């Protein structure tokens, strides 16, 4: 069975702080994809990143960075110098065919 | 607008009524997925289509639920005899699967169903 655990239910930071959102996954598949999606208050899920199981390189995109560690089955997401607009619920997901989502982490960035 | 669209955005109905939602995927996408999201939870998979073929249905999809994608383009999700537990956001997503490559799913804005 596939499972995604986001242990942090809510995180609150002050603007300009760095914040890391944790994601741990379980799967028996050797080939799979990992994703992060953002869900702002408007409700629409916004794709942020896809990583396949064979690519353990970390990735940076502007203020966002992702750390994929197969040895610990983790795919953590860091926002550097957070901004108020980053406030949203962030979901980590695992995919073979369909997406299996974690319960999400609600991030609040206060001015 | 070339994204995934869903209609209606909001639906309020009385228990026992039937409701139907529509999803229009990104035009060149051959896969279409339905998910359900309840408050405070992540989306949960319901079913998906490749073109017009329904390839998988979740155990969450009781026999009161039926989904179709008759021409391989738009899809409908119908819930018969709605129950209060059906209240949720129903999300549609689409993706392109070609040559063995499976690309990311793009989500629509969702249909929020409230069953009174």
PDB file of C-alpha atoms in Angstrom:
ATOM      1  CA  UNK A   1       0.000   0.000   0.000  1.00  0.00           C
ATOM      2  CA  UNK A   2       1.106   3.539  -0.650  1.00  0.00           C
ATOM      3  CA  UNK A   3       1.046   6.140   2.059  1.00  0.00           C
ATOM      4  CA  UNK A   4       2.201   9.724   2.514  1.00  0.00           C
ATOM      5  CA  UNK A   5       2.673  11.245   5.947  1.00  0.00           C
ATOM      6  CA  UNK A   6       2.915  14.948   6.606  1.00  0.00           C
ATOM      7  CA  UNK A   7       3.409  15.076  10.341  1.00  0.00           C
ATOM      8  CA  UNK A   8       3.179  18.857  10.605  1.00  0.00           C
ATOM      9  CA  UNK A   9      -0.472  19.848  10.619  1.00  0.00           C
ATOM     10  CA  UNK A  10       0.091  23.590  10.929  1.00  0.00           C
ATOM     11  CA  UNK A  11       3.139  25.834  10.882  1.00  0.00           C
ATOM     12  CA  UNK A  12       3.212  29.538  11.605  1.00  0.00           C
ATOM     13  CA  UNK A  13       6.233  31.714  10.813  1.00  0.00           C
ATOM     14  CA  UNK A  14       7.061  35.374  10.503  1.00  0.00           C
ATOM     15  CA  UNK A  15       7.833  36.794   7.096  1.00  0.00           C
ATOM     16  CA  UNK A  16      11.425  36.259   5.918  1.00  0.00           C
ATOM     17  CA  UNK A  17      11.915  33.168   8.036  1.00  0.00           C
ATOM     18  CA  UNK A  18      12.910  29.923   6.350  1.00  0.00           C
ATOM     19  CA  UNK A  19      10.504  27.024   6.768  1.00  0.00           C
ATOM     20  CA  UNK A  20      10.750  23.324   5.961  1.00  0.00           C
ATOM     21  CA  UNK A  21       7.719  21.130   5.330  1.00  0.00           C
ATOM     22  CA  UNK A  22       8.291  17.443   5.970  1.00  0.00           C
ATOM     23  CA  UNK A  23       7.035  14.546   3.874  1.00  0.00           C
ATOM     24  CA  UNK A  24       7.614  10.845   4.453  1.00  0.00           C
ATOM     25  CA  UNK A  25       6.263   8.243   2.086  1.00  0.00           C
ATOM     26  CA  UNK A  26       5.775   4.491   1.913  1.00  0.00           C
ATOM     27  CA  UNK A  27       5.659   2.393  -1.214  1.00  0.00           C
ATOM     28  CA  UNK A  28       6.764  -1.019  -2.412  1.00  0.00           C
ATOM     29  CA  UNK A  29       7.169   0.210  -5.954  1.00  0.00           C
ATOM     30  CA  UNK A  30      10.663   0.753  -7.292  1.00  0.00           C
ATOM     31  CA  UNK A  31       9.475   3.314  -9.809  1.00  0.00           C
ATOM     32  CA  UNK A  32       7.298   6.126  -8.590  1.00  0.00           C
ATOM     33  CA  UNK A  33       6.903   9.884  -8.656  1.00  0.00           C
ATOM     34  CA  UNK A  34       6.725  12.373  -5.822  1.00  0.00           C
ATOM     35  CA  UNK A  35       4.973  15.713  -5.995  1.00  0.00           C
ATOM     36  CA  UNK A  36       4.308  18.852  -4.050  1.00  0.00           C
ATOM     37  CA  UNK A  37       1.144  20.850  -4.602  1.00  0.00           C
ATOM     38  CA  UNK A  38       0.071  24.174  -3.098  1.00  0.00           C
ATOM     39  CA  UNK A  39      -3.554  24.882  -2.236  1.00  0.00           C
ATOM     40  CA  UNK A  40      -4.157  28.573  -1.521  1.00  0.00           C
ATOM     41  CA  UNK A  41      -7.370  29.760   0.149  1.00  0.00           C
ATOM     42  CA  UNK A  42      -9.024  29.913  -3.271  1.00  0.00           C
ATOM     43  CA  UNK A  43      -8.931  26.105  -3.259  1.00  0.00           C
ATOM     44  CA  UNK A  44      -7.259  25.251  -6.544  1.00  0.00           C
ATOM     45  CA  UNK A  45      -4.338  22.834  -6.337  1.00  0.00           C
ATOM     46  CA  UNK A  46      -1.222  24.279  -7.930  1.00  0.00           C
ATOM     47  CA  UNK A  47       1.529  21.939  -9.102  1.00  0.00           C
ATOM     48  CA  UNK A  48       4.965  22.841  -7.716  1.00  0.00           C
ATOM     49  CA  UNK A  49       7.344  20.009  -8.492  1.00  0.00           C
ATOM     50  CA  UNK A  50       7.629  16.417  -9.691  1.00  0.00           C
ATOM     51  CA  UNK A  51      10.509  14.130  -8.836  1.00  0.00           C
ATOM     52  CA  UNK A  52      10.950  10.555 -10.057  1.00  0.00           C
ATOM     53  CA  UNK A  53      12.355   7.840  -7.845  1.00  0.00           C
ATOM     54  CA  UNK A  54      15.580   7.541  -9.823  1.00  0.00           C
ATOM     55  CA  UNK A  55      16.501  11.176  -9.475  1.00  0.00           C
ATOM     56  CA  UNK A  56      17.764  12.040  -6.024  1.00  0.00           C
ATOM     57  CA  UNK A  57      19.249  15.370  -6.996  1.00  0.00           C
ATOM     58  CA  UNK A  58      18.011  18.219  -4.891  1.00  0.00           C
ATOM     59  CA  UNK A  59      16.302  20.989  -6.765  1.00  0.00           C
ATOM     60  CA  UNK A  60      16.096  24.708  -6.239  1.00  0.00           C
ATOM     61  CA  UNK A  61      13.627  27.015  -7.892  1.00  0.00           C
ATOM     62  CA  UNK A  62      13.849  30.570  -6.671  1.00  0.00           C
ATOM     63  CA  UNK A  63      12.963  30.565  -2.978  1.00  0.00           C
ATOM     64  CA  UNK A  64      11.806  26.934  -3.120  1.00  0.00           C
ATOM     65  CA  UNK A  65      14.034  23.915  -2.677  1.00  0.00           C
ATOM     66  CA  UNK A  66      13.352  20.223  -2.346  1.00  0.00           C
ATOM     67  CA  UNK A  67      15.402  17.529  -0.628  1.00  0.00           C
ATOM     68  CA  UNK A  68      14.695  13.964  -1.772  1.00  0.00           C
ATOM     69  CA  UNK A  69      16.309  11.203   0.272  1.00  0.00           C
ATOM     70  CA  UNK A  70      15.390   7.699  -0.806  1.00  0.00           C
ATOM     71  CA  UNK A  71      17.238   6.159   2.149  1.00  0.00           C
ATOM     72  CA  UNK A  72      14.818   7.786   4.575  1.00  0.00           C
ATOM     73  CA  UNK A  73      11.811   7.879   2.185  1.00  0.00           C
ATOM     74  CA  UNK A  74      11.561  11.602   2.600  1.00  0.00           C
ATOM     75  CA  UNK A  75      10.852  14.458   0.218  1.00  0.00           C
ATOM     76  CA  UNK A  76      11.062  17.678   2.191  1.00  0.00           C
ATOM     77  CA  UNK A  77      10.236  21.145   0.909  1.00  0.00           C
ATOM     78  CA  UNK A  78      11.950  24.323   2.085  1.00  0.00           C
ATOM     79  CA  UNK A  79      10.792  27.874   1.486  1.00  0.00           C
ATOM     80  CA  UNK A  80      13.540  30.426   2.001  1.00  0.00           C
ATOM     81  CA  UNK A  81      12.704  33.957   3.107  1.00  0.00           C
ATOM     82  CA  UNK A  82       8.999  33.198   3.362  1.00  0.00           C
ATOM     83  CA  UNK A  83       6.415  35.734   2.233  1.00  0.00           C
ATOM     84  CA  UNK A  84       2.793  36.305   3.185  1.00  0.00           C
ATOM     85  CA  UNK A  85       1.755  35.020  -0.259  1.00  0.00           C
ATOM     86  CA  UNK A  86       3.240  31.648   0.642  1.00  0.00           C
ATOM     87  CA  UNK A  87       0.396  31.114   3.115  1.00  0.00           C
ATOM     88  CA  UNK A  88      -1.468  28.037   1.912  1.00  0.00           C
ATOM     89  CA  UNK A  89      -1.921  24.334   2.529  1.00  0.00           C
ATOM     90  CA  UNK A  90       0.877  22.301   1.000  1.00  0.00           C
ATOM     91  CA  UNK A  91       0.384  18.710  -0.035  1.00  0.00           C
ATOM     92  CA  UNK A  92       2.982  16.067  -0.704  1.00  0.00           C
ATOM     93  CA  UNK A  93       1.835  13.250  -2.991  1.00  0.00           C
ATOM     94  CA  UNK A  94       3.066   9.927  -4.327  1.00  0.00           C
ATOM     95  CA  UNK A  95       2.106   8.492  -7.677  1.00  0.00           C
ATOM     96  CA  UNK A  96       2.296   5.228  -9.522  1.00  0.00           C
ATOM     97  CA  UNK A  97      -0.861   5.773 -11.583  1.00  0.00           C
ATOM     98  CA  UNK A  98      -3.084   7.787  -9.243  1.00  0.00           C
ATOM     99  CA  UNK A  99      -1.967  10.394  -6.735  1.00  0.00           C
ATOM    100  CA  UNK A 100      -1.899   9.487  -3.048  1.00  0.00           C
ATOM    101  CA  UNK A 101      -1.838  12.650  -0.972  1.00  0.00           C
ATOM    102  CA  UNK A 102      -0.765  13.382   2.554  1.00  0.00           C
ATOM    103  CA  UNK A 103      -3.121  15.302   4.824  1.00  0.00           C
ATOM    104  CA  UNK A 104      -1.353  18.542   4.112  1.00  0.00           C
ATOM    105  CA  UNK A 105       0.500  21.151   6.142  1.00  0.00           C
ATOM    106  CA  UNK A 106      -1.140  24.518   6.635  1.00  0.00           C
ATOM    107  CA  UNK A 107       1.489  27.241   6.443  1.00  0.00           C
ATOM    108  CA  UNK A 108       0.720  30.699   7.759  1.00  0.00           C
ATOM    109  CA  UNK A 109       3.246  33.429   7.117  1.00  0.00           C
ATOM    110  CA  UNK A 110       2.616  36.467   9.273  1.00  0.00           C
ATOM    111  CA  UNK A 111       3.819  39.956   8.329  1.00  0.00           C
TER     112      UNK A 111
ATOM    113  CA  UNK B   1      -8.384  29.739 -20.654  1.00  0.00           C
ATOM    114  CA  UNK B   2      -6.647  26.449 -21.407  1.00  0.00           C
ATOM    115  CA  UNK B   3      -6.750  24.944 -17.904  1.00  0.00           C
ATOM    116  CA  UNK B   4      -9.054  22.321 -16.412  1.00  0.00           C
ATOM    117  CA  UNK B   5     -12.542  23.665 -15.844  1.00  0.00           C
ATOM    118  CA  UNK B   6     -15.314  22.344 -13.638  1.00  0.00           C
ATOM    119  CA  UNK B   7     -18.976  23.182 -13.466  1.00  0.00           C
ATOM    120  CA  UNK B   8     -20.678  24.094 -11.244  1.00  0.00           C
ATOM    121  CA  UNK B   9     -18.267  25.592  -8.744  1.00  0.00           C
ATOM    122  CA  UNK B  10     -20.745  25.242  -5.915  1.00  0.00           C
ATOM    123  CA  UNK B  11     -23.755  22.994  -5.467  1.00  0.00           C
ATOM    124  CA  UNK B  12     -26.166  22.899  -2.554  1.00  0.00           C
ATOM    125  CA  UNK B  13     -28.674  20.081  -2.567  1.00  0.00           C
ATOM    126  CA  UNK B  14     -31.041  18.304  -0.262  1.00  0.00           C
ATOM    127  CA  UNK B  15     -30.363  14.802   0.945  1.00  0.00           C
ATOM    128  CA  UNK B  16     -31.740  12.232  -1.451  1.00  0.00           C
ATOM    129  CA  UNK B  17     -31.399  14.355  -4.577  1.00  0.00           C
ATOM    130  CA  UNK B  18     -29.182  13.468  -7.522  1.00  0.00           C
ATOM    131  CA  UNK B  19     -26.375  15.767  -8.619  1.00  0.00           C
ATOM    132  CA  UNK B  20     -24.098  15.811 -11.660  1.00  0.00           C
ATOM    133  CA  UNK B  21     -20.773  17.574 -12.047  1.00  0.00           C
ATOM    134  CA  UNK B  22     -18.868  18.243 -15.227  1.00  0.00           C
ATOM    135  CA  UNK B  23     -15.148  18.429 -15.888  1.00  0.00           C
ATOM    136  CA  UNK B  24     -13.471  19.714 -19.038  1.00  0.00           C
ATOM    137  CA  UNK B  25      -9.815  18.691 -19.133  1.00  0.00           C
ATOM    138  CA  UNK B  26      -6.941  20.378 -20.900  1.00  0.00           C
ATOM    139  CA  UNK B  27      -7.683  19.658 -24.549  1.00  0.00           C
ATOM    140  CA  UNK B  28      -4.764  17.401 -25.466  1.00  0.00           C
ATOM    141  CA  UNK B  29      -4.814  15.430 -22.206  1.00  0.00           C
ATOM    142  CA  UNK B  30      -5.889  11.815 -22.519  1.00  0.00           C
ATOM    143  CA  UNK B  31      -6.160  11.029 -18.820  1.00  0.00           C
ATOM    144  CA  UNK B  32      -8.824  12.418 -16.530  1.00  0.00           C
ATOM    145  CA  UNK B  33      -9.037  11.859 -12.776  1.00  0.00           C
ATOM    146  CA  UNK B  34     -11.661  12.511 -10.128  1.00  0.00           C
ATOM    147  CA  UNK B  35     -10.705  13.116  -6.495  1.00  0.00           C
ATOM    148  CA  UNK B  36     -12.698  14.030  -3.406  1.00  0.00           C
ATOM    149  CA  UNK B  37     -11.413  16.315  -0.664  1.00  0.00           C
ATOM    150  CA  UNK B  38     -13.097  16.691   2.702  1.00  0.00           C
ATOM    151  CA  UNK B  39     -12.282  19.429   5.172  1.00  0.00           C
ATOM    152  CA  UNK B  40      -8.806  19.184   6.641  1.00  0.00           C
ATOM    153  CA  UNK B  41      -7.825  16.228   4.482  1.00  0.00           C
ATOM    154  CA  UNK B  42      -5.844  15.696   1.332  1.00  0.00           C
ATOM    155  CA  UNK B  43      -7.623  14.770  -1.887  1.00  0.00           C
ATOM    156  CA  UNK B  44      -8.598  11.096  -2.210  1.00  0.00           C
ATOM    157  CA  UNK B  45      -8.688   9.281  -5.511  1.00  0.00           C
ATOM    158  CA  UNK B  46     -12.082   8.236  -6.853  1.00  0.00           C
ATOM    159  CA  UNK B  47     -11.584   7.104 -10.450  1.00  0.00           C
ATOM    160  CA  UNK B  48      -9.711   7.781 -13.647  1.00  0.00           C
ATOM    161  CA  UNK B  49     -10.121   7.485 -17.407  1.00  0.00           C
ATOM    162  CA  UNK B  50      -7.751   7.033 -20.255  1.00  0.00           C
ATOM    163  CA  UNK B  51      -9.623   8.481 -23.197  1.00  0.00           C
ATOM    164  CA  UNK B  52     -13.141   7.048 -22.782  1.00  0.00           C
ATOM    165  CA  UNK B  53     -12.117   3.944 -20.832  1.00  0.00           C
ATOM    166  CA  UNK B  54     -12.564   3.961 -17.067  1.00  0.00           C
ATOM    167  CA  UNK B  55      -9.425   2.174 -15.873  1.00  0.00           C
ATOM    168  CA  UNK B  56      -9.738   2.207 -12.096  1.00  0.00           C
ATOM    169  CA  UNK B  57     -12.338   2.907  -9.451  1.00  0.00           C
ATOM    170  CA  UNK B  58     -11.627   3.420  -5.769  1.00  0.00           C
ATOM    171  CA  UNK B  59     -13.513   1.546  -3.075  1.00  0.00           C
ATOM    172  CA  UNK B  60     -14.665   5.037  -2.036  1.00  0.00           C
ATOM    173  CA  UNK B  61     -16.815   5.080  -5.151  1.00  0.00           C
ATOM    174  CA  UNK B  62     -20.005   3.451  -3.916  1.00  0.00           C
ATOM    175  CA  UNK B  63     -22.688   2.284  -6.320  1.00  0.00           C
ATOM    176  CA  UNK B  64     -24.409   5.659  -5.893  1.00  0.00           C
ATOM    177  CA  UNK B  65     -21.523   7.225  -7.801  1.00  0.00           C
ATOM    178  CA  UNK B  66     -21.033   6.920 -11.524  1.00  0.00           C
ATOM    179  CA  UNK B  67     -18.560   8.621 -13.810  1.00  0.00           C
ATOM    180  CA  UNK B  68     -18.460   8.767 -17.564  1.00  0.00           C
ATOM    181  CA  UNK B  69     -16.250  10.158 -20.261  1.00  0.00           C
ATOM    182  CA  UNK B  70     -18.257   9.236 -23.344  1.00  0.00           C
ATOM    183  CA  UNK B  71     -16.159  10.817 -26.081  1.00  0.00           C
ATOM    184  CA  UNK B  72     -12.848  10.901 -24.320  1.00  0.00           C
ATOM    185  CA  UNK B  73     -13.099  14.615 -23.752  1.00  0.00           C
ATOM    186  CA  UNK B  74     -15.238  15.997 -20.911  1.00  0.00           C
ATOM    187  CA  UNK B  75     -16.352  13.839 -18.009  1.00  0.00           C
ATOM    188  CA  UNK B  76     -19.352  13.782 -15.715  1.00  0.00           C
ATOM    189  CA  UNK B  77     -19.588  12.540 -12.151  1.00  0.00           C
ATOM    190  CA  UNK B  78     -23.085  11.752 -10.906  1.00  0.00           C
ATOM    191  CA  UNK B  79     -24.069  11.090  -7.320  1.00  0.00           C
ATOM    192  CA  UNK B  80     -27.469   9.532  -6.803  1.00  0.00           C
ATOM    193  CA  UNK B  81     -29.492   9.777  -3.598  1.00  0.00           C
ATOM    194  CA  UNK B  82     -27.009  12.151  -1.994  1.00  0.00           C
ATOM    195  CA  UNK B  83     -26.158  11.780   1.682  1.00  0.00           C
ATOM    196  CA  UNK B  84     -24.723  14.350   4.063  1.00  0.00           C
ATOM    197  CA  UNK B  85     -21.448  12.439   4.045  1.00  0.00           C
ATOM    198  CA  UNK B  86     -21.086  13.244   0.354  1.00  0.00           C
ATOM    199  CA  UNK B  87     -20.454  16.891   1.218  1.00  0.00           C
ATOM    200  CA  UNK B  88     -16.948  17.608  -0.033  1.00  0.00           C
ATOM    201  CA  UNK B  89     -14.916  19.304  -2.728  1.00  0.00           C
ATOM    202  CA  UNK B  90     -14.853  17.217  -5.903  1.00  0.00           C
ATOM    203  CA  UNK B  91     -11.678  17.800  -7.874  1.00  0.00           C
ATOM    204  CA  UNK B  92     -10.945  16.904 -11.448  1.00  0.00           C
ATOM    205  CA  UNK B  93      -7.454  16.639 -12.882  1.00  0.00           C
ATOM    206  CA  UNK B  94      -6.040  15.807 -16.280  1.00  0.00           C
ATOM    207  CA  UNK B  95      -2.690  14.702 -17.612  1.00  0.00           C
ATOM    208  CA  UNK B  96      -1.026  13.535 -20.777  1.00  0.00           C
ATOM    209  CA  UNK B  97       0.292  10.008 -20.940  1.00  0.00           C
ATOM    210  CA  UNK B  98       2.308   9.344 -24.078  1.00  0.00           C
ATOM    211  CA  UNK B  99       5.117   7.024 -25.025  1.00  0.00           C
ATOM    212  CA  UNK B 100       5.334   5.620 -21.513  1.00  0.00           C
ATOM    213  CA  UNK B 101       5.846   9.057 -19.994  1.00  0.00           C
ATOM    214  CA  UNK B 102       3.378  10.091 -17.343  1.00  0.00           C
ATOM    215  CA  UNK B 103       3.224  13.781 -16.779  1.00  0.00           C
ATOM    216  CA  UNK B 104       1.937  15.773 -13.874  1.00  0.00           C
ATOM    217  CA  UNK B 105      -1.751  16.143 -13.210  1.00  0.00           C
ATOM    218  CA  UNK B 106      -3.258  19.593 -13.471  1.00  0.00           C
ATOM    219  CA  UNK B 107      -6.236  20.277 -11.289  1.00  0.00           C
ATOM    220  CA  UNK B 108      -9.419  22.213 -11.863  1.00  0.00           C
ATOM    221  CA  UNK B 109     -10.924  24.621  -9.320  1.00  0.00           C
ATOM    222  CA  UNK B 110     -13.230  21.943  -7.921  1.00  0.00           C
ATOM    223  CA  UNK B 111     -16.955  21.675  -7.279  1.00  0.00           C
ATOM    224  CA  UNK B 112     -17.937  22.184  -3.667  1.00  0.00           C
ATOM    225  CA  UNK B 113     -20.965  20.058  -2.790  1.00  0.00           C
ATOM    226  CA  UNK B 114     -23.044  20.716   0.290  1.00  0.00           C
ATOM    227  CA  UNK B 115     -25.768  18.219   1.123  1.00  0.00           C
ATOM    228  CA  UNK B 116     -28.347  19.549   3.572  1.00  0.00           C
TER     229      UNK B 116
END
